[in-house]
Every structure is written in structure tokens, then in C-alpha cells.
mmCIF file of C-alpha atoms in Angstrom:
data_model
loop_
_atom_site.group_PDB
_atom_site.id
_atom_site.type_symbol
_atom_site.label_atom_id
_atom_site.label_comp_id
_atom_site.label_asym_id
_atom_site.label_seq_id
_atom_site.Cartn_x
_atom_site.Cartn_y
_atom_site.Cartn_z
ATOM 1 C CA UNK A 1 7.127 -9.379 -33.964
ATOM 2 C CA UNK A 2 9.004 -5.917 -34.776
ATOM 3 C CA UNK A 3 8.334 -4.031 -38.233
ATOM 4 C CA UNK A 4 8.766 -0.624 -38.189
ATOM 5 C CA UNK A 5 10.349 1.674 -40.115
ATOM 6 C CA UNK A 6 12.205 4.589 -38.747
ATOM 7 C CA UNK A 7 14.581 7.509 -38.527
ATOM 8 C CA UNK A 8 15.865 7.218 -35.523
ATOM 9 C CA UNK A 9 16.300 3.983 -32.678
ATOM 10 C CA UNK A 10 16.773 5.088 -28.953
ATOM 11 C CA UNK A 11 18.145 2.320 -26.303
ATOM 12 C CA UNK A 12 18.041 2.392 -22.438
ATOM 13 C CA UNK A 13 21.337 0.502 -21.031
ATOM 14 C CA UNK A 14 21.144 -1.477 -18.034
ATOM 15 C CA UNK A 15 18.946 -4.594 -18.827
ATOM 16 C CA UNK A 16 18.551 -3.534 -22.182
ATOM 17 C CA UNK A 17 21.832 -3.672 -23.889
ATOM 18 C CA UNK A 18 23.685 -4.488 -20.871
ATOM 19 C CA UNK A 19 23.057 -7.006 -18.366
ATOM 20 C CA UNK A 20 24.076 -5.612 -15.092
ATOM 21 C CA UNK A 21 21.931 -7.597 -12.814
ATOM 22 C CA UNK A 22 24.612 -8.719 -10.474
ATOM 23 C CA UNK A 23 26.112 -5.274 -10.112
ATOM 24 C CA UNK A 24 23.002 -3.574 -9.449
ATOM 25 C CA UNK A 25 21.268 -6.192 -7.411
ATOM 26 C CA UNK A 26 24.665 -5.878 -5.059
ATOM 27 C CA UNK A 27 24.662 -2.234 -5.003
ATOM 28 C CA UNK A 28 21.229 -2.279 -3.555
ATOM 29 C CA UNK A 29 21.618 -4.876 -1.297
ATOM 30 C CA UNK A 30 24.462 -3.121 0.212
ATOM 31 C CA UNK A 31 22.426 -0.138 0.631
ATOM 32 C CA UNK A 32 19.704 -2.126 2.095
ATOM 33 C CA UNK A 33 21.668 -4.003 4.868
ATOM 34 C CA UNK A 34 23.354 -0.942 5.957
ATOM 35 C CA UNK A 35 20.234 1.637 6.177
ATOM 36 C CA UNK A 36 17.742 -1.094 7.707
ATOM 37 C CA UNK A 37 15.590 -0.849 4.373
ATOM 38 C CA UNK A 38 14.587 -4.629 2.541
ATOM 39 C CA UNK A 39 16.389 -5.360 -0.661
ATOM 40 C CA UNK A 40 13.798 -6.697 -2.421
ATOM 41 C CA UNK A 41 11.371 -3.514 -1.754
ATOM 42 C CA UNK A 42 14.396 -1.392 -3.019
ATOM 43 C CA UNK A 43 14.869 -3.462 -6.151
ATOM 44 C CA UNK A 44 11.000 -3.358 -7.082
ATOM 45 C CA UNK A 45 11.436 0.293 -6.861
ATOM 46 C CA UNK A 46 14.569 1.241 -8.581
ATOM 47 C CA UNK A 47 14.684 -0.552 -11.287
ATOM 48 C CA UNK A 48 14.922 1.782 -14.141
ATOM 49 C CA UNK A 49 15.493 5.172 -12.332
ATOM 50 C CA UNK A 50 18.250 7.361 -11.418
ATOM 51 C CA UNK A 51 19.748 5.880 -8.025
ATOM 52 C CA UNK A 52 18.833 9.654 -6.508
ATOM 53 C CA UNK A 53 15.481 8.541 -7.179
ATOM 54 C CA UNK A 54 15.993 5.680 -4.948
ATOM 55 C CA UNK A 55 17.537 7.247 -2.364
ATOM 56 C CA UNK A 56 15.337 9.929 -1.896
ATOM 57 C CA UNK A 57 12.255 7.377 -1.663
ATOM 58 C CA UNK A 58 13.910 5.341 0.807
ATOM 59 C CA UNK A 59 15.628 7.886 3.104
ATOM 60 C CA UNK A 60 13.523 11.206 2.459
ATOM 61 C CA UNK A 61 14.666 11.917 6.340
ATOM 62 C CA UNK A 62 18.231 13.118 5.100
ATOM 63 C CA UNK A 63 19.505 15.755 3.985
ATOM 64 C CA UNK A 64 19.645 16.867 0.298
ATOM 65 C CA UNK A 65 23.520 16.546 0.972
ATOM 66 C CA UNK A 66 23.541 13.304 2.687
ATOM 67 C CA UNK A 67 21.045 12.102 -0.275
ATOM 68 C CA UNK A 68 24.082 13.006 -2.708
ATOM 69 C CA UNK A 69 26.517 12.038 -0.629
ATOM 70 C CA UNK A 70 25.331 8.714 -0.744
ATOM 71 C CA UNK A 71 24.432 8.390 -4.525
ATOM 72 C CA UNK A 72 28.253 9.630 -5.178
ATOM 73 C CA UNK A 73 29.516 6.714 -2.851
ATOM 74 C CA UNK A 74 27.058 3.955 -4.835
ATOM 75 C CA UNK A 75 28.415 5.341 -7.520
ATOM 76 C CA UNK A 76 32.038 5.318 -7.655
ATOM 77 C CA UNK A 77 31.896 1.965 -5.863
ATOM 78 C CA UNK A 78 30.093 0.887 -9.199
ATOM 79 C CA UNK A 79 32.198 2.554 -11.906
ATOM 80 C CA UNK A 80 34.684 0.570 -10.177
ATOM 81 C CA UNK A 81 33.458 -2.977 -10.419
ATOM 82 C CA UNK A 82 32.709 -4.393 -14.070
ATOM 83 C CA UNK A 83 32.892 -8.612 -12.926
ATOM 84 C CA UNK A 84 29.741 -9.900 -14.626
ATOM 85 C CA UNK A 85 28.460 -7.391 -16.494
ATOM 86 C CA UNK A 86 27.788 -9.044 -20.418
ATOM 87 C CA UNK A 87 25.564 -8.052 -23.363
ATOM 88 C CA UNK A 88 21.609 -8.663 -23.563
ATOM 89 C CA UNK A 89 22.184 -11.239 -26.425
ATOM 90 C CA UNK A 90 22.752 -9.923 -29.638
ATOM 91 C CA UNK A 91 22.799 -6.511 -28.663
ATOM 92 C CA UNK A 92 26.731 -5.668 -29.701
ATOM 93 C CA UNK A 93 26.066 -6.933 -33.302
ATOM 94 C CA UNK A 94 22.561 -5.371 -33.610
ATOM 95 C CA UNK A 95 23.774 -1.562 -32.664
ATOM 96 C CA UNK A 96 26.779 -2.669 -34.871
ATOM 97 C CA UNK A 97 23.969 -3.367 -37.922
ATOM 98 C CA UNK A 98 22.389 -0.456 -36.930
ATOM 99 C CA UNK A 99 25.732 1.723 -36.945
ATOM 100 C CA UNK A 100 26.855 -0.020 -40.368
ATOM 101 C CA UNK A 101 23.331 0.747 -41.652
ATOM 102 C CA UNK A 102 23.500 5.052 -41.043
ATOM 103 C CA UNK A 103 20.636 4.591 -38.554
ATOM 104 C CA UNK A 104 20.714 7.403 -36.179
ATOM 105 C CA UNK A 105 21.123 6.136 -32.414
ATOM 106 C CA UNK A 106 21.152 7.183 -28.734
ATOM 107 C CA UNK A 107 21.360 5.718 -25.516
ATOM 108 C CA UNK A 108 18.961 7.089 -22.840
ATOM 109 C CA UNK A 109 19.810 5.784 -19.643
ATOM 110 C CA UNK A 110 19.380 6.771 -16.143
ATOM 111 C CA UNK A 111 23.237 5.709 -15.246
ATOM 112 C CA UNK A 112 25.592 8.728 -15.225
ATOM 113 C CA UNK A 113 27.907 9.238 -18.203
ATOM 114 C CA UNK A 114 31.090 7.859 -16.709
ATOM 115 C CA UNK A 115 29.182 4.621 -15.352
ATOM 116 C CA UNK A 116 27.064 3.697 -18.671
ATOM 117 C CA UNK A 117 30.677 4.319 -20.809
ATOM 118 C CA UNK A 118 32.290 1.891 -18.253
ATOM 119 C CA UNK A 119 29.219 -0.511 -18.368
ATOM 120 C CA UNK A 120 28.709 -0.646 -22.090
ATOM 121 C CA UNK A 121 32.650 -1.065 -23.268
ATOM 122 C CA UNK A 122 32.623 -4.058 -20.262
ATOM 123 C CA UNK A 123 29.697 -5.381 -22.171
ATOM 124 C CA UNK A 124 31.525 -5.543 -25.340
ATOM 125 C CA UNK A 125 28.663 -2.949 -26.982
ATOM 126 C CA UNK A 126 29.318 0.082 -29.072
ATOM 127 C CA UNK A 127 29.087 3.271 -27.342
ATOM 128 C CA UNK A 128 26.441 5.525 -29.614
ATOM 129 C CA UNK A 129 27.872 9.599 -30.098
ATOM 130 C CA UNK A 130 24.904 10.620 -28.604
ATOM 131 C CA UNK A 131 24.045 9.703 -25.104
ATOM 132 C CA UNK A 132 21.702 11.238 -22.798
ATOM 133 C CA UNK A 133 22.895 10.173 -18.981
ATOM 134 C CA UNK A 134 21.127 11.106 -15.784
ATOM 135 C CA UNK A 135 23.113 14.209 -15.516
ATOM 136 C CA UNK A 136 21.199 15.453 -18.741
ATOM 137 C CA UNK A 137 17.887 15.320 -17.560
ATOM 138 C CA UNK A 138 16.289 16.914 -15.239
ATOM 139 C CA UNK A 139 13.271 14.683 -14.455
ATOM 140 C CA UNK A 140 14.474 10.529 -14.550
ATOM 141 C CA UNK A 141 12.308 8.311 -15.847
ATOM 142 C CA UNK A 142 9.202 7.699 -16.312
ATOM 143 C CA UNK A 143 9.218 11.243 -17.481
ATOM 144 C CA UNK A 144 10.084 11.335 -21.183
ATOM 145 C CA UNK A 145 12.355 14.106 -20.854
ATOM 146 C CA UNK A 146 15.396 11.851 -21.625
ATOM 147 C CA UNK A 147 13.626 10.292 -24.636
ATOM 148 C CA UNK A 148 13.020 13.429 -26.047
ATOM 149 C CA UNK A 149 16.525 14.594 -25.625
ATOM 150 C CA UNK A 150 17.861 11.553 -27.527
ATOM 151 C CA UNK A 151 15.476 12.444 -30.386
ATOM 152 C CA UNK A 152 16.710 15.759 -30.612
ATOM 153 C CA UNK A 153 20.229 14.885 -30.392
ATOM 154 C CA UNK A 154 19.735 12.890 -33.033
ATOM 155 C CA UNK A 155 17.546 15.566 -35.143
ATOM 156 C CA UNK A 156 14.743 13.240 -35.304
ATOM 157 C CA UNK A 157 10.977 13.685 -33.951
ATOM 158 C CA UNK A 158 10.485 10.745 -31.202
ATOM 159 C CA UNK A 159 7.522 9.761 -32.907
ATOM 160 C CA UNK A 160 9.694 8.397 -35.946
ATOM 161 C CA UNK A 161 12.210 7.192 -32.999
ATOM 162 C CA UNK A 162 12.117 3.415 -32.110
ATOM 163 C CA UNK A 163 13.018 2.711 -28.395
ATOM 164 C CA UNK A 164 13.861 -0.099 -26.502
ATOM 165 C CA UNK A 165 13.015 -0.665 -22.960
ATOM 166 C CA UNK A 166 13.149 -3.223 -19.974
ATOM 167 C CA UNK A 167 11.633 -1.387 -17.379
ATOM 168 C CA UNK A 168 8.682 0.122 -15.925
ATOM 169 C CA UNK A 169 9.783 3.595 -15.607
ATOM 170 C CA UNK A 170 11.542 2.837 -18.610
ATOM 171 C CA UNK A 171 8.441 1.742 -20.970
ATOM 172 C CA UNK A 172 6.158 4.702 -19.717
ATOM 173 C CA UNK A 173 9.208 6.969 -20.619
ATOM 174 C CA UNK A 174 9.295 6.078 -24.112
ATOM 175 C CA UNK A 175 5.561 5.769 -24.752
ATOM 176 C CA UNK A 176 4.878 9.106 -23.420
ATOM 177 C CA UNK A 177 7.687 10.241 -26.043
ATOM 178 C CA UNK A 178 5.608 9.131 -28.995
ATOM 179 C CA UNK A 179 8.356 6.658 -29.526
ATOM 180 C CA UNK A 180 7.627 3.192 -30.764
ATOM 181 C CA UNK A 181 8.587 0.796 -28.121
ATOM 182 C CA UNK A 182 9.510 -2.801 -27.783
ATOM 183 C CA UNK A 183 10.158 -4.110 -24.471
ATOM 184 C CA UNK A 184 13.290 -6.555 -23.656
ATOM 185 C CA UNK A 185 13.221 -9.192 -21.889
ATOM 186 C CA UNK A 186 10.123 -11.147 -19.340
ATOM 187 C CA UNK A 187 8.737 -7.719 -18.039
ATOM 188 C CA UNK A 188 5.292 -8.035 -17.275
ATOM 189 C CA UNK A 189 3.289 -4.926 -16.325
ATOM 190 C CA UNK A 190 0.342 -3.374 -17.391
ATOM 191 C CA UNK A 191 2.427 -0.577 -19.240
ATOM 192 C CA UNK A 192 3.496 -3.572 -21.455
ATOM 193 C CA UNK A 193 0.505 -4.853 -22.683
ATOM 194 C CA UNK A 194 -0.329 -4.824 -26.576
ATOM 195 C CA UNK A 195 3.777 -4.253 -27.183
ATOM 196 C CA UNK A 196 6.250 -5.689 -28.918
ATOM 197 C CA UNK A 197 8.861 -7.894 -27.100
ATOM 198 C CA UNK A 198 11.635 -9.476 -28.161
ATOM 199 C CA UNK A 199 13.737 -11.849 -25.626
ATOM 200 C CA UNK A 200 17.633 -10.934 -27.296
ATOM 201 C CA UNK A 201 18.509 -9.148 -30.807
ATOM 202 C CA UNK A 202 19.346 -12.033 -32.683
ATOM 203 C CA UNK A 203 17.735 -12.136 -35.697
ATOM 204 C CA UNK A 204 16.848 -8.199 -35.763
ATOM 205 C CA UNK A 205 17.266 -6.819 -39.623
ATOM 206 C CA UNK A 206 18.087 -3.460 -40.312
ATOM 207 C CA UNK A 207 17.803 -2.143 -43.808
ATOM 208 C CA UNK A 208 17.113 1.505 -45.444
ATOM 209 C CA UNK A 209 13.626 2.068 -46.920
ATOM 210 C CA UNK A 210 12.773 5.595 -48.545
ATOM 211 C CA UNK A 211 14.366 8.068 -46.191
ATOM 212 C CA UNK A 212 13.830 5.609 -43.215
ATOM 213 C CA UNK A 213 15.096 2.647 -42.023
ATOM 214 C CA UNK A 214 13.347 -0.666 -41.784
ATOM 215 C CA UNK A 215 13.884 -2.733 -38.096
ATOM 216 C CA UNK A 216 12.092 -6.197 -38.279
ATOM 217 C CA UNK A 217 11.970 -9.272 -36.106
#
């Protein structure tokens, strides 16, 4: 159950707006098969974080430049391939309520720019002005960095911020924001515990109260 009111609402992308689970689970099995590491290891690690991140934990033998080299590949192979990739339910019309409403919004994601624009217009979801990618922070996830650069893009303290999240790294980032947070989808960590949830946006209301903005659910 979600009743809050705000002055600001802050999104992460992949799994939150955008479900991009075939994509991603591809891109790392890829990776996996050809650098003798196990998928499923990768995927328990990654999900969430800046694919540097990833690499880096997986292959801290390289180089710095091979490290990059590598992310750039994963990358561009990604920007290029859209099959499959479809809204969390509801999302498209919520940021669209949300949008219609005046509510200030950002997307935080750990995705470079070019990849979350491609992901979220495949998705059929509104693109918010203000958009932190992985290029805009210096620390990923779970630091709050990015959270905090949403807030401020937006003009608004994170504490009056709501954020949604799917992810470990992701949940930890917003809480240690000050933001409210509401976790989408079946994640189930201790991070999680006590929060809100919600399984898709349908039935999310938007409506202004005072200088704020009412989100309930």
C-alpha cells in the first residue's frame, strides 16, 4: 500500500519501468561463456549496477583499458538490439499521470544515456527531461550519488523524493538518499523488508495536495 505525498518521484529503468530481462540476461550470458565465468553468479551480481561494475568484479586481472574495452563492446551490442524489451505494467500510463499531473520526475539508472533512451522509447515509456545515466555519476549504485543527482535536477530535497526500485543495489541507493522507496516487483532481500511493493502501476493515483503531490496505491 503506497500513500505518500511528494515533490518529486525518481525511477530506476531496467526492471523498473522497463522490462529488459531477456536483453540483459543474454548480454551476460554471452560474457559468461566467452570469459569462463558462470552466468548465474554474474547475474546475482549485476543486477542493478553499472556493467563496469561487473566487469571489474569478474575480470579484476585486466587492464583498466581492456575493462572498458569490453563494457563499450556489451554496450553497443545492446543499444543495438531492442526484441523483447516491454513496459513493467502500467508504467507508460503512470509516468504519463505523473507528467499530466506537474509532478517533477527523473530517471536514475545505471544504463548509459544512449542505451536507457533506446530502452525506454522500445518500451513504449515517456522519457523524463531529467535523467541521470551512469556517465553522471561517479560512484554506481548502491551509492546514492545518482539519487541525489535526480533530486537536484529536479530542485527537490530527496527526502520529499519518492523512488522506485527493483534491485538490491538499487533499494540501498534510494534509502540511503532519504528517498521514500517502494520496491517493484518479487525482490526479496533484507534491504526490502518493512517497504512498500507494488507488483505493476496499475491502479497508482496521482493528484496535487498543498504544494505536493499525493501517489497512492
Amino acid at each position: 500500500m503506497i500513500d505518500v505525498v511528494v515533490s518529486g518521484v525518481l525511477f530506476d529503468m531496467d526492471g523498473t519501468l522497463v522490462d529488459s530481462t531477456t536483453v540483459v540476461e543474454a548480454a551476460w550470458t554471452r560474457f559468461g561463456e566467452q570469459h569462463g565465468v558462470d552466468p548465474a553468479e554474474i547475474l546475482g551480481f549485476s543486477h542493478g549496477r553499472q556493467t563496469i561494475d561487473t566487469v571489474q568484479r569478474f575480470l579484476p586481472h585486466l587492464s583498466p583499458e581492456d575493462q572498458h574495452a569490453i563494457v563499450a563492446t556489451m554496450i553497443a551490442a545492446e543499444i543495438e538490439y531492442t526484441y523483447g524489451i516491454v513496459e513493467v505494467p502500467g508504467a507508460a500510463a503512470f509516468v504519463r499521470r505523473l507528467l499530466d499531473a506537474g509532478v517533477p520526475i527523473a530517471l536514475v539508472t545505471s544504463a548509459p544515456r544512449d542505451l536507457a533512451v533506446k530502452r525506454m522509447v522500445a518500451a513504449g515509456v515517456p522519457v523524463p527531461d531529467a535523467l541521470v545515466p551512469s556517465e553522471d555519476a561517479e560512484r554506481s549504485k548502491p551509492h546514492p550519488e545518482g539519487y541525489l543527482r535526480g533530486a537536484a535536477l529536479l530542485g527537490v530535497p530527496a527526502e520529499q523524493c519518492l523512488a522506485f526500485e527493483d534491485a538490491p543495489a538499487g533499494v540501498e541507493a534510494a534509502l540511503a538518499s532519504g528517498a521514500t522507496t517502494v520496491v517493484v516487483g518479487t525482490l526479496s532481500a533484507p534491504v526490502t523488508e518493512g517497504l512498500p511493493r507494488i507488483a505493476g502501476y496499475e491502479g497508482l493515483t496521482v493528484e496535487r495536495e498543498g504544494a505536493g503531490f499525493r501517489v497512492r496505491g
